[in-house]
XYZ file of C-alpha atoms in Angstrom:
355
model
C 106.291 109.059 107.558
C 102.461 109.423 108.821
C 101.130 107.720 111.346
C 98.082 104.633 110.368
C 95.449 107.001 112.614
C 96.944 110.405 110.820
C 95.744 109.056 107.519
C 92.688 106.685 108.514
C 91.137 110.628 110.107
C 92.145 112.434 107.049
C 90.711 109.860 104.443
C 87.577 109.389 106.432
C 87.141 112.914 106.316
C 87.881 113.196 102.561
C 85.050 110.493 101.628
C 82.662 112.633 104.043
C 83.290 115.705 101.842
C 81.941 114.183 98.753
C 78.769 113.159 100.786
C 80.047 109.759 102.616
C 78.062 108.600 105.733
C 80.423 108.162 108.547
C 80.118 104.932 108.881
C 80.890 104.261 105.579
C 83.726 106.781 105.341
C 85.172 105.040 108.366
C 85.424 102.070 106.545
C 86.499 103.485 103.252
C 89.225 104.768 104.779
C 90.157 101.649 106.971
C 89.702 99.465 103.192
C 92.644 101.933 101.772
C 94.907 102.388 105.061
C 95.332 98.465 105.682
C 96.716 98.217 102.238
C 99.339 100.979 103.562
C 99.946 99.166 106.699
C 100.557 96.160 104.924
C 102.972 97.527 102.422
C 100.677 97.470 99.461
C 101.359 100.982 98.895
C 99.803 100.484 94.994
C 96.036 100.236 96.400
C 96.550 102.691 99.620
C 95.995 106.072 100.115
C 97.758 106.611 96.659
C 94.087 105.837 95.203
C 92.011 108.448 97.222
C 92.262 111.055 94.465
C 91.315 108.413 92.096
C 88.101 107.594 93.959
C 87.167 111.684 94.210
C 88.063 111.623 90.103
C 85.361 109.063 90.063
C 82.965 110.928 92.198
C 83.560 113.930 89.751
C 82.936 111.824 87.094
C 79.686 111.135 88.532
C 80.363 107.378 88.565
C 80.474 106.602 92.110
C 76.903 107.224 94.014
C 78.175 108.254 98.003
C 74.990 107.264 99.310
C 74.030 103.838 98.152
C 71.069 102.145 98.205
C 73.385 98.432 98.793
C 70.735 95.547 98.130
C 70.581 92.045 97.106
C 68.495 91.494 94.182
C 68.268 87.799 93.667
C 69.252 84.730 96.305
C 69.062 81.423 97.410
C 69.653 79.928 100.916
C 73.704 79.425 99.537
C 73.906 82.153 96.633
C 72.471 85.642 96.041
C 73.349 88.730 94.032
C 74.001 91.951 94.961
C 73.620 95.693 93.446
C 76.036 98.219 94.634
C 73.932 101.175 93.108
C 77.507 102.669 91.902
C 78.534 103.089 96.135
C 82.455 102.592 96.936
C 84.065 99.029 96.151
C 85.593 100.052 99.232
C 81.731 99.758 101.280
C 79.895 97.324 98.870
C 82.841 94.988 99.273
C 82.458 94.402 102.889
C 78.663 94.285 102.867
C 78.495 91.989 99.941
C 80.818 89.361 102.232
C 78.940 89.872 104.912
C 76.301 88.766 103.241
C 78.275 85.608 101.976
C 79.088 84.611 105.522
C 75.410 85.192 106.896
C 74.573 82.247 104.123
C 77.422 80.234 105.279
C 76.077 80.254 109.078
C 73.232 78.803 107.471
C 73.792 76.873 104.650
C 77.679 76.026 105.605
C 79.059 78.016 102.123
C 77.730 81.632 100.790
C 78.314 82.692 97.274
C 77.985 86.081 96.151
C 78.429 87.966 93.364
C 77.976 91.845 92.949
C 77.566 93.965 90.295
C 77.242 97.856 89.619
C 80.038 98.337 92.225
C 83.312 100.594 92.033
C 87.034 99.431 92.702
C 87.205 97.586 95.851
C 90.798 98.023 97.311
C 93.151 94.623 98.217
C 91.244 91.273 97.888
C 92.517 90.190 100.917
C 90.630 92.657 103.501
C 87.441 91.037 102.040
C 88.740 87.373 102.534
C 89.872 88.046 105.916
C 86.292 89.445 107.016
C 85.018 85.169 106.829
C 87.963 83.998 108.602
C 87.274 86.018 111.790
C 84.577 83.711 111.818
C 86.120 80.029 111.583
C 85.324 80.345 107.765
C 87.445 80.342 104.973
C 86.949 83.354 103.056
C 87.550 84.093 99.028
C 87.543 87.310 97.245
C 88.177 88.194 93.723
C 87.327 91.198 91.438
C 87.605 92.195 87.954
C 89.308 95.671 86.523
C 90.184 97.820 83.909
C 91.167 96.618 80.747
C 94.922 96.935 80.700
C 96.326 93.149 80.152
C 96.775 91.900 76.590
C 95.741 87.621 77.006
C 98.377 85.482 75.848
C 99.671 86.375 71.926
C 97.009 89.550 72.034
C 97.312 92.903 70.966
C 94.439 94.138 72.478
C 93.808 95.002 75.841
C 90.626 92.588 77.104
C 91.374 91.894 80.808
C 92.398 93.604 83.613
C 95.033 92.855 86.561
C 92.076 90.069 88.755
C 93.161 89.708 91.919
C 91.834 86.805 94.103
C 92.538 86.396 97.653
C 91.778 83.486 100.059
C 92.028 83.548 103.610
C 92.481 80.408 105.876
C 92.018 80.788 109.625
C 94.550 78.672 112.006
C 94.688 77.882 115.248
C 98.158 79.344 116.883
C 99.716 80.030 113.712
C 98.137 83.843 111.624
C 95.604 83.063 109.148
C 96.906 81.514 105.884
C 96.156 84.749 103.080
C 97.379 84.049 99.552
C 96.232 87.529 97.973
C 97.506 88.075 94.258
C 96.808 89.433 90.873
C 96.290 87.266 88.069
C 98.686 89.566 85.962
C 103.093 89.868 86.496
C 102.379 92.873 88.628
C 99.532 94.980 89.230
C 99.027 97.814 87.630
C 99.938 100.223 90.618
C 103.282 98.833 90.972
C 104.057 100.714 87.610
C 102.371 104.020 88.764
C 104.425 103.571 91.839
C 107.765 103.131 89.456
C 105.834 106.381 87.111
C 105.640 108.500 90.230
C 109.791 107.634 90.662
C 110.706 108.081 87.148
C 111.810 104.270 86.873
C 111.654 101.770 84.055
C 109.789 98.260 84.940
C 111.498 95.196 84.945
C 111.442 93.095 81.820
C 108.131 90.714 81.698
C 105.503 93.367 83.131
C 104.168 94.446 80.315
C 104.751 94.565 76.180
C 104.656 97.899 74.608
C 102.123 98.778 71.271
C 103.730 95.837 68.699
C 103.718 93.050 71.719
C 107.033 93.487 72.179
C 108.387 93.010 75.916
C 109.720 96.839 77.094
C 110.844 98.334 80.471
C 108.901 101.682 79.775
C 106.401 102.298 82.762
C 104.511 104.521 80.394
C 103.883 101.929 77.810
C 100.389 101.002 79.029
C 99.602 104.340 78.373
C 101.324 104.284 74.644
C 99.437 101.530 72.946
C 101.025 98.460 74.998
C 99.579 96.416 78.170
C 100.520 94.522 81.250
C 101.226 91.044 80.828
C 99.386 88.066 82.687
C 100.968 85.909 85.005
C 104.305 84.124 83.359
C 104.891 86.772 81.817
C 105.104 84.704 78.112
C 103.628 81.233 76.757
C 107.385 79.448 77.531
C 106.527 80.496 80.780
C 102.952 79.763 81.859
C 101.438 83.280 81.128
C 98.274 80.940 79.549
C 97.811 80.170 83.057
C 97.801 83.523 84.088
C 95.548 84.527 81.612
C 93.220 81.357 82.707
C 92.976 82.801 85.759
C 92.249 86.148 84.848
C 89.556 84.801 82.790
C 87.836 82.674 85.745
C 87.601 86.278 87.732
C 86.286 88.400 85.072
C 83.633 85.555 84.494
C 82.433 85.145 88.164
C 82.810 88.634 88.643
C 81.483 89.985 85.909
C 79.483 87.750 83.072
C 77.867 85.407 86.312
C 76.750 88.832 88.346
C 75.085 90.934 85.578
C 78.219 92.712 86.030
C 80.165 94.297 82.839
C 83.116 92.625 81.765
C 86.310 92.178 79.851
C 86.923 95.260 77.372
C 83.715 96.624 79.120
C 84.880 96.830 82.608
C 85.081 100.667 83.739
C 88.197 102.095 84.493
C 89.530 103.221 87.496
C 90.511 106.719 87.809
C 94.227 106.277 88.211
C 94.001 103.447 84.406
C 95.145 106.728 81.937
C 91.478 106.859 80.906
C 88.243 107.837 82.343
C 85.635 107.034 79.335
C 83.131 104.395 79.969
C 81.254 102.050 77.669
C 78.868 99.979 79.562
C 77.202 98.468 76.994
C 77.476 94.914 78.169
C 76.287 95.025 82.071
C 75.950 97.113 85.055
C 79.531 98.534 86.675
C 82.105 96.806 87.846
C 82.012 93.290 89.649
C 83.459 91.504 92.036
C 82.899 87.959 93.659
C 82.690 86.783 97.277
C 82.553 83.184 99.261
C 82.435 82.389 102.756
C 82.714 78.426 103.756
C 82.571 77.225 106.913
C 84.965 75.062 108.155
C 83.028 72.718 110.458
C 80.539 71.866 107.273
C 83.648 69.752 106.501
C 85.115 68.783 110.126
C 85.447 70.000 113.126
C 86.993 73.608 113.347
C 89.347 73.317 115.995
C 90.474 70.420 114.557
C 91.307 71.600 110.892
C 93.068 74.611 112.391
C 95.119 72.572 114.577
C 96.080 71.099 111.293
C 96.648 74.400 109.441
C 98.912 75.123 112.338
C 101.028 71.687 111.133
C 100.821 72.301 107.695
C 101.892 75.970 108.461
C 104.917 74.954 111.030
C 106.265 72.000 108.436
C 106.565 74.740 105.443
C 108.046 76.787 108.100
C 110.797 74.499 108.651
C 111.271 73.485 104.702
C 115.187 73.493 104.290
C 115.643 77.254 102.308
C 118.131 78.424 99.924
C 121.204 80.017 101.521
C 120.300 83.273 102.925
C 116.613 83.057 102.367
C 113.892 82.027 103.924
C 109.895 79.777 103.017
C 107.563 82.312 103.976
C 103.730 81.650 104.044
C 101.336 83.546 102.027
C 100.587 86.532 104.440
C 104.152 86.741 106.035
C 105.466 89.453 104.448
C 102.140 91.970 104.709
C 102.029 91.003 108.697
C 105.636 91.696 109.115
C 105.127 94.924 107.324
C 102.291 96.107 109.359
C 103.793 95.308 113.071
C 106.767 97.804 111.519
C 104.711 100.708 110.056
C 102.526 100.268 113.310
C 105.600 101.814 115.261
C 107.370 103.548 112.790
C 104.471 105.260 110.621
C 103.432 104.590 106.732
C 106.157 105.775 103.921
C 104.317 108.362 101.710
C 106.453 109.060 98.749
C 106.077 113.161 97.955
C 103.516 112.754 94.957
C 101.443 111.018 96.446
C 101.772 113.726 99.525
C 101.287 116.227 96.982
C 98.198 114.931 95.349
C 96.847 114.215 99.280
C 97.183 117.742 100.136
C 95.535 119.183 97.012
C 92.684 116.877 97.961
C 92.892 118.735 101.066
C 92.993 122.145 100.173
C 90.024 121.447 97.819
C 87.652 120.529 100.513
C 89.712 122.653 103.847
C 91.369 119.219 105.297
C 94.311 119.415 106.642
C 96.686 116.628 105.949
């Protein structure tokens, strides 16, 4: 067990060694830790040796020159010169909700960024501010589309955040894929097989291997198989790599670059600039009144609440689960399984940190 602070200090002082402003190291490191605390283990601290393989690679620029290069009063584009996913994100919403002040909604897409961490951090950023925020981002190539062999999408997340009144903001934060991708690193790391209907191995045939991505086969989209809505899933999929990457100038679908931790580090960017993600910011009183719709969000949140449950379970709200997570690993420290320790303190001894 280490404590939230233990990590945010060494992680911040990880992303300074490969020539990370503090300021942007600081939030690096708060990006990956609040996946921790939330009990998204898959895009925590696990990925900070992934990020440093990038910087290696020479495909993440520590100092970036973060700009938008096109706009409107509602809309604009951004260029992430290569910087962290993990510093463009934030800025690029930022710049979403600065539009929506205005305009009431901001729309932003960004290319020639770098993986961006959980979705959700970057939704929640508009809802501190009576807006409703959305975040999405494309990835590496690992999910096969419904009936495919070949590997043309990756995992998509999109996240939405929806402030309330009394009640904790409304955040439905979720890949477009069965599982994400780190959930099966997180089963490699154990020596575990998958469960059947999260991924298909080299002939499309469903498997339990967790290695199978890396053999030829690929993760599956959401439902798994057409009897059970995995065209959906891939519809979904296909809506974030399009906003993310084809509407930004981004790259996209087999084109996307890999993240360090996807088997493979080889890029072909033949198509667009880096990897994209998309951002919106709406505010709430362009519609009604604020106070008034999350008075309403606190009903609608309270009535699903009560929604008679299935013997020993209970209706949770999208959210629940990561905010009942954090108040726990708040007290009781975050759960680092010994690879991942392992890998942490390499990082360490490489650049005389001491986890």
């Amino acid at each position: 067990m280490i404590t939230a602070s233990q990590l945010r200090t060494f992680t911040k002082q990880i992303f300074i060694a490969i020539g990370c402003s503090e300021t942007d190291a600081r939030l690096a490191a708060d990006v990956l830790v609040s996946a921790d605390l939330r009990g998204v283990d898959s895009h925590g601290v696990a990925r900070l040796p992934g990020y440093v393989r990038l910087y290696d690679n020479g495909r993440i620029n520590p100092k970036p020159h973060i700009r938008v290069v096109h706009e409107t009063p509602s809309t604009a584009v951004v260029d992430g010169d290569r910087g962290l996913g993990l510093v463009v994100g934030p800025w690029a919403m930022q710049v979403a909700i600065e539009k929506a002040r205005i305009a009431g909604t901001g729309w932003v897409a960004v290319r020639n960024s770098n993986h961006f961490g959980i979705a959700g951090y970057h939704a929640l950023l508009a809802a501190e501010h009576d807006m409703i925020g959305q975040a999405m981002t494309h990835a590496a190539p690992l999910v096969a589309p419904t009936f495919s062999l070949d590997k043309l999408l990756g995992t998509n997340p999109i996240a939405v955040a929806i402030p309330a009144a009394t009640e904790p903001t409304f955040l439905a934060d979720f890949a477009s894929t069965a599982v994400a991708y780190g959930k099966l690193e997180i089963l490699q790391r154990k020596g575990q097989d998958v469960p059947l209907g999260w991924a298909q191995d080299a002939e499309g045939q469903p498997t339990t291997d967790a290695n199978a991505i890396r053999n030829g086969g690929a993760l599956l989209p959401l439902g798994t198989d057409r009897e059970h809505g995995s065209h959906k899933g891939y519809g979904l999929g296909a809506i974030v790599d399009i906003f993310s990457g084809v509407l930004s100038g981004a790259n996209y679908g087999p084109w996307v670059p890999p993240f360090a931790t996807a088997g493979f580090m080889q890029v072909d960017e033949g198509v667009g600039m880096g990897t994209g993600h998309f951002f919106g910011a709406m505010r709430i009183d362009a519609f009604r009144p604020a106070d008034e719709f999350k008075a309403h969000m606190d009903t609608w949140i309270q009535r699903f609440r009560q929604a008679k449950a299935i013997e020993g379970k209970r209706v949770l709200i999208p959210g629940d689960p990561e905010r009942e997570m954090e108040a726990e690993r708040l007290i009781n420290g975050i759960p680092v399984v010994e690879p991942v320790v392992k890998s942490l303190e390499e990082l360490g001894e490489r650049f005389g940190i001491k986890l």
